[in-house]
């Protein structure tokens, strides 16, 4: 896809989504450092173009199943910032009423089937929603986000098999950020691309630069069209490094090369690349930045001021009827 394939409004919207994810994650990083945020938090900064490029090619009624590193996917699918921030702070009025935290943000109304603490947990879920779409003739498609490490889970292999056998309208988006916790892909994948595994299933697969919004979006549009028109599943492997450690609070990142993160931020920042290639007006972008930063400020203030969930709500929302 060339930059000219998108209109000005679409370009600005793509920038807004990626910049919102970045601002959200940088702020959550700072808030976590104060000790006020409970639970485990995995940040998505650096990989924004994947979530934005994939979700930019989807319809509102399509579904995504996310990972433990799910904030970016949720924002790109249209989840509410204030509800997400309340959820992170464990407060009433959060996406899951403050009872799930970072790894359980879900919003079925917006097609967000949930972040997932189980590595590759989203893959079978996306197969399930894709199967229901196919059986009921709904016309929507499903996307499963899966990390490079999670691609080694048996459930991922099973999902590729099911999706192929049943020709499901599903797209597997593998995010190769170079590591599964502290283990590099050179070790756990022996340097092989996950896309090769799709080939073994006869599934179309492509590898794209995950810091290039346009490349991710074009690959997703092609895969989404295939899924929607009855052509079955596809896999897109996106390469993009993460800017933060595996998890907030615990990771000193001694397994990374010297200056690796600084180099990523300097040379592989999807926002910088996007702004340069889309040739958007600097003043217009600054206005978008200011609006986003203000919205994140409001979300944090709101989350801090929000009440804890009532003790009586402890056992509600445990099972969902749908
Ligand atoms: C089934 C399962 N096994 C192990 C874990 C522990 N775990 C949490 S994150 C993670 C690594 C995931 O790496 P990757 O899929 O590459 O995602 P990334 O963290 O790089 O986004 C592991 C092993 C888990 N959450 N679920
Ligand atoms: Mg990884």
Short mmCIF file of N, CA and C in Angstrom, two decimals, residues 103-233:
data_model
loop_
_atom_site.label_atom_id
_atom_site.label_comp_id
_atom_site.label_asym_id
_atom_site.label_seq_id
_atom_site.Cartn_x
_atom_site.Cartn_y
_atom_site.Cartn_z
N UNK A 103 -4.40 -7.54 32.05
CA UNK A 103 -4.44 -8.73 31.19
C UNK A 103 -5.84 -9.27 30.93
N UNK A 104 -6.88 -8.51 31.35
CA UNK A 104 -8.24 -8.99 31.10
C UNK A 104 -9.13 -7.94 30.46
N UNK A 105 -8.54 -6.89 29.92
CA UNK A 105 -9.37 -5.85 29.31
C UNK A 105 -10.13 -6.45 28.12
N UNK A 106 -11.45 -6.32 28.20
CA UNK A 106 -12.30 -6.88 27.14
C UNK A 106 -13.46 -5.94 26.91
N UNK A 107 -13.99 -5.93 25.73
CA UNK A 107 -15.16 -5.12 25.43
C UNK A 107 -15.84 -5.71 24.20
N UNK A 108 -16.80 -6.60 24.45
CA UNK A 108 -17.43 -7.33 23.35
C UNK A 108 -18.15 -6.40 22.38
N UNK A 109 -18.71 -5.29 22.94
CA UNK A 109 -19.43 -4.34 22.07
C UNK A 109 -18.52 -3.79 20.97
N UNK A 110 -17.24 -3.68 21.30
CA UNK A 110 -16.29 -3.15 20.31
C UNK A 110 -15.51 -4.24 19.61
N UNK A 111 -15.94 -5.47 19.81
CA UNK A 111 -15.27 -6.59 19.13
C UNK A 111 -13.95 -6.99 19.76
N UNK A 112 -13.71 -6.52 20.99
CA UNK A 112 -12.47 -6.87 21.68
C UNK A 112 -12.77 -8.04 22.62
N UNK A 113 -12.36 -9.24 22.18
CA UNK A 113 -12.69 -10.45 22.95
C UNK A 113 -11.84 -10.60 24.19
N UNK A 114 -10.83 -9.78 24.32
CA UNK A 114 -10.09 -9.78 25.57
C UNK A 114 -8.60 -9.92 25.41
N UNK A 115 -7.89 -9.22 26.32
CA UNK A 115 -6.48 -9.53 26.52
C UNK A 115 -6.48 -10.95 27.10
N UNK A 116 -5.30 -11.57 27.19
CA UNK A 116 -5.30 -12.97 27.60
C UNK A 116 -4.00 -13.33 28.30
N UNK A 117 -4.11 -13.77 29.52
CA UNK A 117 -2.91 -14.14 30.27
C UNK A 117 -2.33 -15.46 29.83
N UNK A 118 -3.07 -16.19 29.02
CA UNK A 118 -2.58 -17.50 28.54
C UNK A 118 -1.88 -17.29 27.20
N UNK A 119 -0.60 -17.59 27.13
CA UNK A 119 0.13 -17.41 25.87
C UNK A 119 -0.56 -18.20 24.75
N UNK A 120 -0.86 -17.55 23.65
CA UNK A 120 -1.60 -18.10 22.49
C UNK A 120 -3.07 -18.37 22.80
N UNK A 121 -3.53 -17.91 23.94
CA UNK A 121 -4.94 -18.13 24.32
C UNK A 121 -5.92 -17.51 23.33
N UNK A 122 -5.50 -16.45 22.65
CA UNK A 122 -6.40 -15.78 21.71
C UNK A 122 -6.63 -16.57 20.43
N UNK A 123 -5.70 -17.46 20.08
CA UNK A 123 -5.82 -18.15 18.79
C UNK A 123 -7.06 -19.06 18.74
N UNK A 124 -7.25 -19.96 19.71
CA UNK A 124 -8.48 -20.77 19.66
C UNK A 124 -9.75 -19.94 19.84
N UNK A 125 -9.66 -18.84 20.61
CA UNK A 125 -10.85 -17.99 20.78
C UNK A 125 -11.25 -17.38 19.44
N UNK A 126 -10.27 -16.90 18.69
CA UNK A 126 -10.57 -16.30 17.38
C UNK A 126 -11.13 -17.36 16.44
N UNK A 127 -10.64 -18.59 16.55
CA UNK A 127 -11.22 -19.67 15.73
C UNK A 127 -12.67 -19.87 16.11
N UNK A 128 -12.97 -19.78 17.39
CA UNK A 128 -14.36 -19.94 17.84
C UNK A 128 -15.27 -18.87 17.30
N UNK A 129 -14.83 -17.61 17.38
CA UNK A 129 -15.71 -16.54 16.88
C UNK A 129 -15.80 -16.61 15.35
N UNK A 130 -14.70 -17.03 14.71
CA UNK A 130 -14.74 -17.16 13.24
C UNK A 130 -15.67 -18.31 12.84
N UNK A 131 -15.67 -19.38 13.63
CA UNK A 131 -16.56 -20.50 13.32
C UNK A 131 -18.02 -20.06 13.46
N UNK A 132 -18.31 -19.30 14.53
CA UNK A 132 -19.71 -18.86 14.71
C UNK A 132 -20.12 -17.93 13.57
N UNK A 133 -19.18 -17.07 13.12
CA UNK A 133 -19.49 -16.17 12.00
C UNK A 133 -19.80 -16.98 10.75
N UNK A 134 -19.03 -18.04 10.55
CA UNK A 134 -19.22 -18.85 9.34
C UNK A 134 -20.54 -19.62 9.40
N UNK A 135 -20.79 -20.26 10.55
CA UNK A 135 -22.00 -21.07 10.69
C UNK A 135 -23.25 -20.20 10.60
N UNK A 136 -23.19 -19.04 11.24
CA UNK A 136 -24.37 -18.16 11.28
C UNK A 136 -24.43 -17.23 10.06
N UNK A 137 -23.40 -17.26 9.23
CA UNK A 137 -23.39 -16.41 8.04
C UNK A 137 -23.36 -14.93 8.37
N UNK A 138 -22.64 -14.57 9.44
CA UNK A 138 -22.66 -13.17 9.90
C UNK A 138 -21.86 -12.24 8.99
N UNK A 139 -20.76 -12.74 8.42
CA UNK A 139 -19.97 -11.89 7.53
C UNK A 139 -18.79 -11.20 8.19
N UNK A 140 -18.71 -11.31 9.52
CA UNK A 140 -17.55 -10.69 10.17
C UNK A 140 -16.37 -11.66 10.17
N UNK A 141 -15.18 -11.11 10.43
CA UNK A 141 -13.98 -11.96 10.51
C UNK A 141 -13.34 -11.77 11.88
N UNK A 142 -12.41 -12.65 12.21
CA UNK A 142 -11.74 -12.59 13.51
C UNK A 142 -10.23 -12.57 13.32
N UNK A 143 -9.57 -11.84 14.22
CA UNK A 143 -8.11 -11.76 14.20
C UNK A 143 -7.58 -12.25 15.53
N UNK A 144 -6.56 -13.10 15.48
CA UNK A 144 -5.87 -13.51 16.70
C UNK A 144 -4.48 -12.89 16.70
N UNK A 145 -4.16 -12.12 17.74
CA UNK A 145 -2.79 -11.63 17.91
C UNK A 145 -2.04 -12.67 18.74
N UNK A 146 -0.84 -13.00 18.29
CA UNK A 146 -0.05 -14.05 18.96
C UNK A 146 1.42 -13.61 18.97
N UNK A 147 2.08 -13.73 20.10
CA UNK A 147 3.50 -13.37 20.17
C UNK A 147 4.38 -14.45 19.56
N UNK A 148 5.66 -14.11 19.32
CA UNK A 148 6.57 -15.10 18.74
C UNK A 148 6.74 -16.30 19.68
N UNK A 149 6.81 -16.02 20.98
CA UNK A 149 6.96 -17.12 21.94
C UNK A 149 5.71 -17.97 21.99
N UNK A 150 4.56 -17.30 21.99
CA UNK A 150 3.28 -18.01 22.06
C UNK A 150 3.07 -18.90 20.83
N UNK A 151 3.74 -18.56 19.74
CA UNK A 151 3.61 -19.38 18.52
C UNK A 151 4.17 -20.78 18.73
N UNK A 152 4.87 -20.99 19.85
CA UNK A 152 5.38 -22.33 20.16
C UNK A 152 4.40 -23.16 20.99
N UNK A 153 3.28 -22.56 21.35
CA UNK A 153 2.27 -23.28 22.13
C UNK A 153 1.51 -24.27 21.24
N UNK A 154 1.14 -25.40 21.82
CA UNK A 154 0.36 -26.39 21.08
C UNK A 154 -0.96 -25.83 20.59
N UNK A 155 -1.57 -24.95 21.41
CA UNK A 155 -2.88 -24.41 21.03
C UNK A 155 -2.79 -23.58 19.74
N UNK A 156 -1.61 -23.00 19.50
CA UNK A 156 -1.43 -22.23 18.26
C UNK A 156 -1.43 -23.19 17.06
N UNK A 157 -0.68 -24.28 17.19
CA UNK A 157 -0.63 -25.27 16.10
C UNK A 157 -2.02 -25.86 15.86
N UNK A 158 -2.73 -26.13 16.94
CA UNK A 158 -4.08 -26.67 16.80
C UNK A 158 -5.00 -25.67 16.11
N UNK A 159 -4.82 -24.40 16.43
CA UNK A 159 -5.67 -23.36 15.83
C UNK A 159 -5.41 -23.25 14.33
N UNK A 160 -4.13 -23.33 13.94
CA UNK A 160 -3.82 -23.29 12.51
C UNK A 160 -4.49 -24.47 11.80
N UNK A 161 -4.45 -25.64 12.46
CA UNK A 161 -5.07 -26.82 11.85
C UNK A 161 -6.58 -26.64 11.71
N UNK A 162 -7.24 -26.24 12.79
CA UNK A 162 -8.69 -26.06 12.74
C UNK A 162 -9.09 -25.03 11.70
N UNK A 163 -8.37 -23.90 11.72
CA UNK A 163 -8.70 -22.81 10.80
C UNK A 163 -8.59 -23.27 9.35
N UNK A 164 -7.59 -24.12 9.08
CA UNK A 164 -7.39 -24.60 7.72
C UNK A 164 -8.46 -25.63 7.35
N UNK A 165 -8.68 -26.58 8.26
CA UNK A 165 -9.63 -27.65 7.97
C UNK A 165 -11.04 -27.09 7.77
N UNK A 166 -11.38 -26.12 8.64
CA UNK A 166 -12.74 -25.55 8.56
C UNK A 166 -12.79 -24.31 7.67
N UNK A 167 -11.65 -23.93 7.08
CA UNK A 167 -11.59 -22.73 6.23
C UNK A 167 -12.28 -21.54 6.92
N UNK A 168 -11.77 -21.23 8.09
CA UNK A 168 -12.40 -20.18 8.90
C UNK A 168 -12.01 -18.78 8.44
N UNK A 169 -12.91 -17.82 8.62
CA UNK A 169 -12.58 -16.42 8.31
C UNK A 169 -11.75 -15.80 9.44
N UNK A 170 -10.51 -16.21 9.51
CA UNK A 170 -9.66 -15.78 10.62
C UNK A 170 -8.28 -15.37 10.09
N UNK A 171 -7.68 -14.40 10.76
CA UNK A 171 -6.32 -13.97 10.42
C UNK A 171 -5.47 -14.08 11.68
N UNK A 172 -4.36 -14.79 11.57
CA UNK A 172 -3.42 -14.89 12.68
C UNK A 172 -2.35 -13.83 12.48
N UNK A 173 -2.24 -12.93 13.44
CA UNK A 173 -1.21 -11.89 13.37
C UNK A 173 -0.14 -12.22 14.41
N UNK A 174 1.00 -12.67 13.92
CA UNK A 174 2.10 -13.03 14.82
C UNK A 174 2.98 -11.80 14.99
N UNK A 175 3.14 -11.38 16.23
CA UNK A 175 3.99 -10.22 16.51
C UNK A 175 5.34 -10.72 17.02
N UNK A 176 6.32 -10.68 16.14
CA UNK A 176 7.68 -11.08 16.52
C UNK A 176 8.42 -9.85 17.01
N UNK A 177 8.51 -9.74 18.35
CA UNK A 177 9.25 -8.60 18.92
C UNK A 177 10.64 -9.04 19.38
N UNK A 178 11.03 -10.23 18.94
CA UNK A 178 12.40 -10.67 19.20
C UNK A 178 12.59 -11.50 20.46
N UNK A 179 11.60 -11.45 21.35
CA UNK A 179 11.78 -12.15 22.63
C UNK A 179 10.49 -12.76 23.14
N UNK A 180 10.63 -13.87 23.85
CA UNK A 180 9.58 -14.40 24.69
C UNK A 180 10.12 -14.27 26.11
N UNK A 181 9.60 -13.30 26.85
CA UNK A 181 10.20 -12.89 28.12
C UNK A 181 11.68 -12.56 27.89
N UNK A 182 12.62 -13.36 28.41
CA UNK A 182 14.03 -13.05 28.23
C UNK A 182 14.70 -13.94 27.19
N UNK A 183 13.89 -14.76 26.51
CA UNK A 183 14.47 -15.72 25.55
C UNK A 183 14.34 -15.19 24.13
N UNK A 184 15.45 -15.06 23.45
CA UNK A 184 15.46 -14.52 22.09
C UNK A 184 14.92 -15.52 21.07
N UNK A 185 14.38 -15.00 19.97
CA UNK A 185 13.84 -15.87 18.92
C UNK A 185 14.94 -16.72 18.27
N UNK A 186 16.17 -16.22 18.33
CA UNK A 186 17.27 -17.01 17.76
C UNK A 186 17.35 -18.37 18.45
N UNK A 187 16.98 -18.38 19.74
CA UNK A 187 17.00 -19.63 20.50
C UNK A 187 15.67 -20.37 20.36
N UNK A 188 14.55 -19.69 20.69
CA UNK A 188 13.29 -20.45 20.80
C UNK A 188 12.62 -20.75 19.44
N UNK A 189 12.99 -20.02 18.39
CA UNK A 189 12.49 -20.37 17.05
C UNK A 189 13.65 -20.84 16.17
N UNK A 190 14.81 -20.91 16.75
CA UNK A 190 16.04 -21.24 16.01
C UNK A 190 16.16 -20.33 14.78
N UNK A 191 15.69 -19.10 14.96
CA UNK A 191 15.82 -18.10 13.91
C UNK A 191 14.84 -18.24 12.76
N UNK A 192 13.98 -19.24 12.85
CA UNK A 192 13.03 -19.44 11.74
C UNK A 192 11.81 -18.53 11.88
N UNK A 193 11.26 -18.13 10.76
CA UNK A 193 10.05 -17.32 10.80
C UNK A 193 8.84 -18.21 11.06
N UNK A 194 7.90 -17.67 11.85
CA UNK A 194 6.68 -18.43 12.16
C UNK A 194 5.85 -18.64 10.89
N UNK A 195 5.99 -17.72 9.94
CA UNK A 195 5.24 -17.84 8.68
C UNK A 195 5.48 -19.19 8.02
N UNK A 196 6.66 -19.78 8.23
CA UNK A 196 6.96 -21.09 7.64
C UNK A 196 5.99 -22.16 8.13
N UNK A 197 5.52 -21.97 9.38
CA UNK A 197 4.59 -22.96 9.94
C UNK A 197 3.24 -22.89 9.24
N UNK A 198 2.85 -21.67 8.83
CA UNK A 198 1.58 -21.54 8.09
C UNK A 198 1.69 -22.24 6.75
N UNK A 199 2.85 -22.09 6.13
CA UNK A 199 3.06 -22.75 4.82
C UNK A 199 2.83 -24.24 4.93
N UNK A 200 3.24 -24.82 6.07
CA UNK A 200 3.07 -26.27 6.26
C UNK A 200 1.59 -26.66 6.26
N UNK A 201 0.72 -25.69 6.55
CA UNK A 201 -0.73 -25.94 6.54
C UNK A 201 -1.36 -25.55 5.21
N UNK A 202 -0.54 -25.07 4.31
CA UNK A 202 -1.08 -24.58 3.05
C UNK A 202 -1.80 -23.26 3.22
N UNK A 203 -1.45 -22.55 4.28
CA UNK A 203 -2.12 -21.28 4.59
C UNK A 203 -1.29 -20.12 4.04
N UNK A 204 -1.90 -19.18 3.32
CA UNK A 204 -1.12 -18.04 2.83
C UNK A 204 -0.50 -17.27 4.01
N UNK A 205 0.75 -16.93 3.87
CA UNK A 205 1.44 -16.23 4.96
C UNK A 205 2.37 -15.18 4.38
N UNK A 206 2.51 -14.09 5.11
CA UNK A 206 3.42 -13.04 4.66
C UNK A 206 4.16 -12.47 5.86
N UNK A 207 5.32 -11.90 5.59
CA UNK A 207 6.13 -11.29 6.65
C UNK A 207 6.27 -9.81 6.34
N UNK A 208 5.95 -8.97 7.32
CA UNK A 208 6.05 -7.53 7.06
C UNK A 208 6.82 -6.83 8.18
N UNK A 209 7.30 -5.64 7.84
CA UNK A 209 7.95 -4.77 8.83
C UNK A 209 6.83 -4.23 9.73
N UNK A 210 6.85 -4.64 10.98
CA UNK A 210 5.78 -4.25 11.91
C UNK A 210 5.88 -2.81 12.38
N UNK A 211 6.90 -2.08 11.92
CA UNK A 211 6.95 -0.65 12.27
C UNK A 211 6.44 0.19 11.09
N UNK A 212 5.99 -0.49 10.05
CA UNK A 212 5.50 0.20 8.85
C UNK A 212 3.97 0.05 8.79
N UNK A 213 3.27 1.08 9.22
CA UNK A 213 1.80 1.03 9.25
C UNK A 213 1.22 0.59 7.91
N UNK A 214 1.77 1.13 6.84
CA UNK A 214 1.18 0.88 5.52
C UNK A 214 1.37 -0.58 5.10
N UNK A 215 2.52 -1.14 5.45
CA UNK A 215 2.77 -2.55 5.11
C UNK A 215 1.82 -3.46 5.89
N UNK A 216 1.65 -3.15 7.18
CA UNK A 216 0.77 -3.99 8.01
C UNK A 216 -0.67 -3.87 7.51
N UNK A 217 -1.07 -2.67 7.22
CA UNK A 217 -2.46 -2.46 6.80
C UNK A 217 -2.74 -3.14 5.45
N UNK A 218 -1.81 -3.00 4.52
CA UNK A 218 -2.02 -3.63 3.21
C UNK A 218 -2.11 -5.14 3.33
N UNK A 219 -1.23 -5.73 4.15
CA UNK A 219 -1.25 -7.19 4.34
C UNK A 219 -2.57 -7.61 4.99
N UNK A 220 -3.05 -6.81 5.92
CA UNK A 220 -4.30 -7.17 6.61
C UNK A 220 -5.50 -7.01 5.69
N UNK A 221 -5.47 -5.97 4.86
CA UNK A 221 -6.60 -5.80 3.93
C UNK A 221 -6.70 -7.00 2.99
N UNK A 222 -5.56 -7.49 2.56
CA UNK A 222 -5.57 -8.64 1.66
C UNK A 222 -6.09 -9.88 2.39
N UNK A 223 -5.58 -10.09 3.60
CA UNK A 223 -6.00 -11.27 4.37
C UNK A 223 -7.48 -11.17 4.77
N UNK A 224 -7.93 -9.96 5.11
CA UNK A 224 -9.33 -9.76 5.53
C UNK A 224 -10.27 -10.02 4.36
N UNK A 225 -9.87 -9.57 3.20
CA UNK A 225 -10.68 -9.78 1.99
C UNK A 225 -10.79 -11.28 1.69
N UNK A 226 -9.66 -11.97 1.85
CA UNK A 226 -9.66 -13.42 1.63
C UNK A 226 -10.62 -14.09 2.61
N UNK A 227 -10.52 -13.72 3.88
CA UNK A 227 -11.36 -14.34 4.91
C UNK A 227 -12.83 -14.05 4.65
N UNK A 228 -13.13 -12.81 4.33
CA UNK A 228 -14.53 -12.38 4.15
C UNK A 228 -15.17 -13.01 2.92
N UNK A 229 -14.35 -13.29 1.94
CA UNK A 229 -14.93 -13.82 0.69
C UNK A 229 -14.90 -15.34 0.65
N UNK A 230 -14.65 -15.98 1.79
CA UNK A 230 -14.70 -17.44 1.84
C UNK A 230 -13.39 -18.12 1.51
N UNK A 231 -12.31 -17.34 1.42
CA UNK A 231 -11.00 -17.90 1.05
C UNK A 231 -10.22 -18.50 2.20
N UNK A 232 -10.78 -18.43 3.41
CA UNK A 232 -10.13 -19.08 4.54
C UNK A 232 -9.08 -18.23 5.24
N UNK A 233 -8.30 -18.90 6.10
CA UNK A 233 -7.38 -18.19 7.00
C UNK A 233 -6.08 -17.74 6.35
#
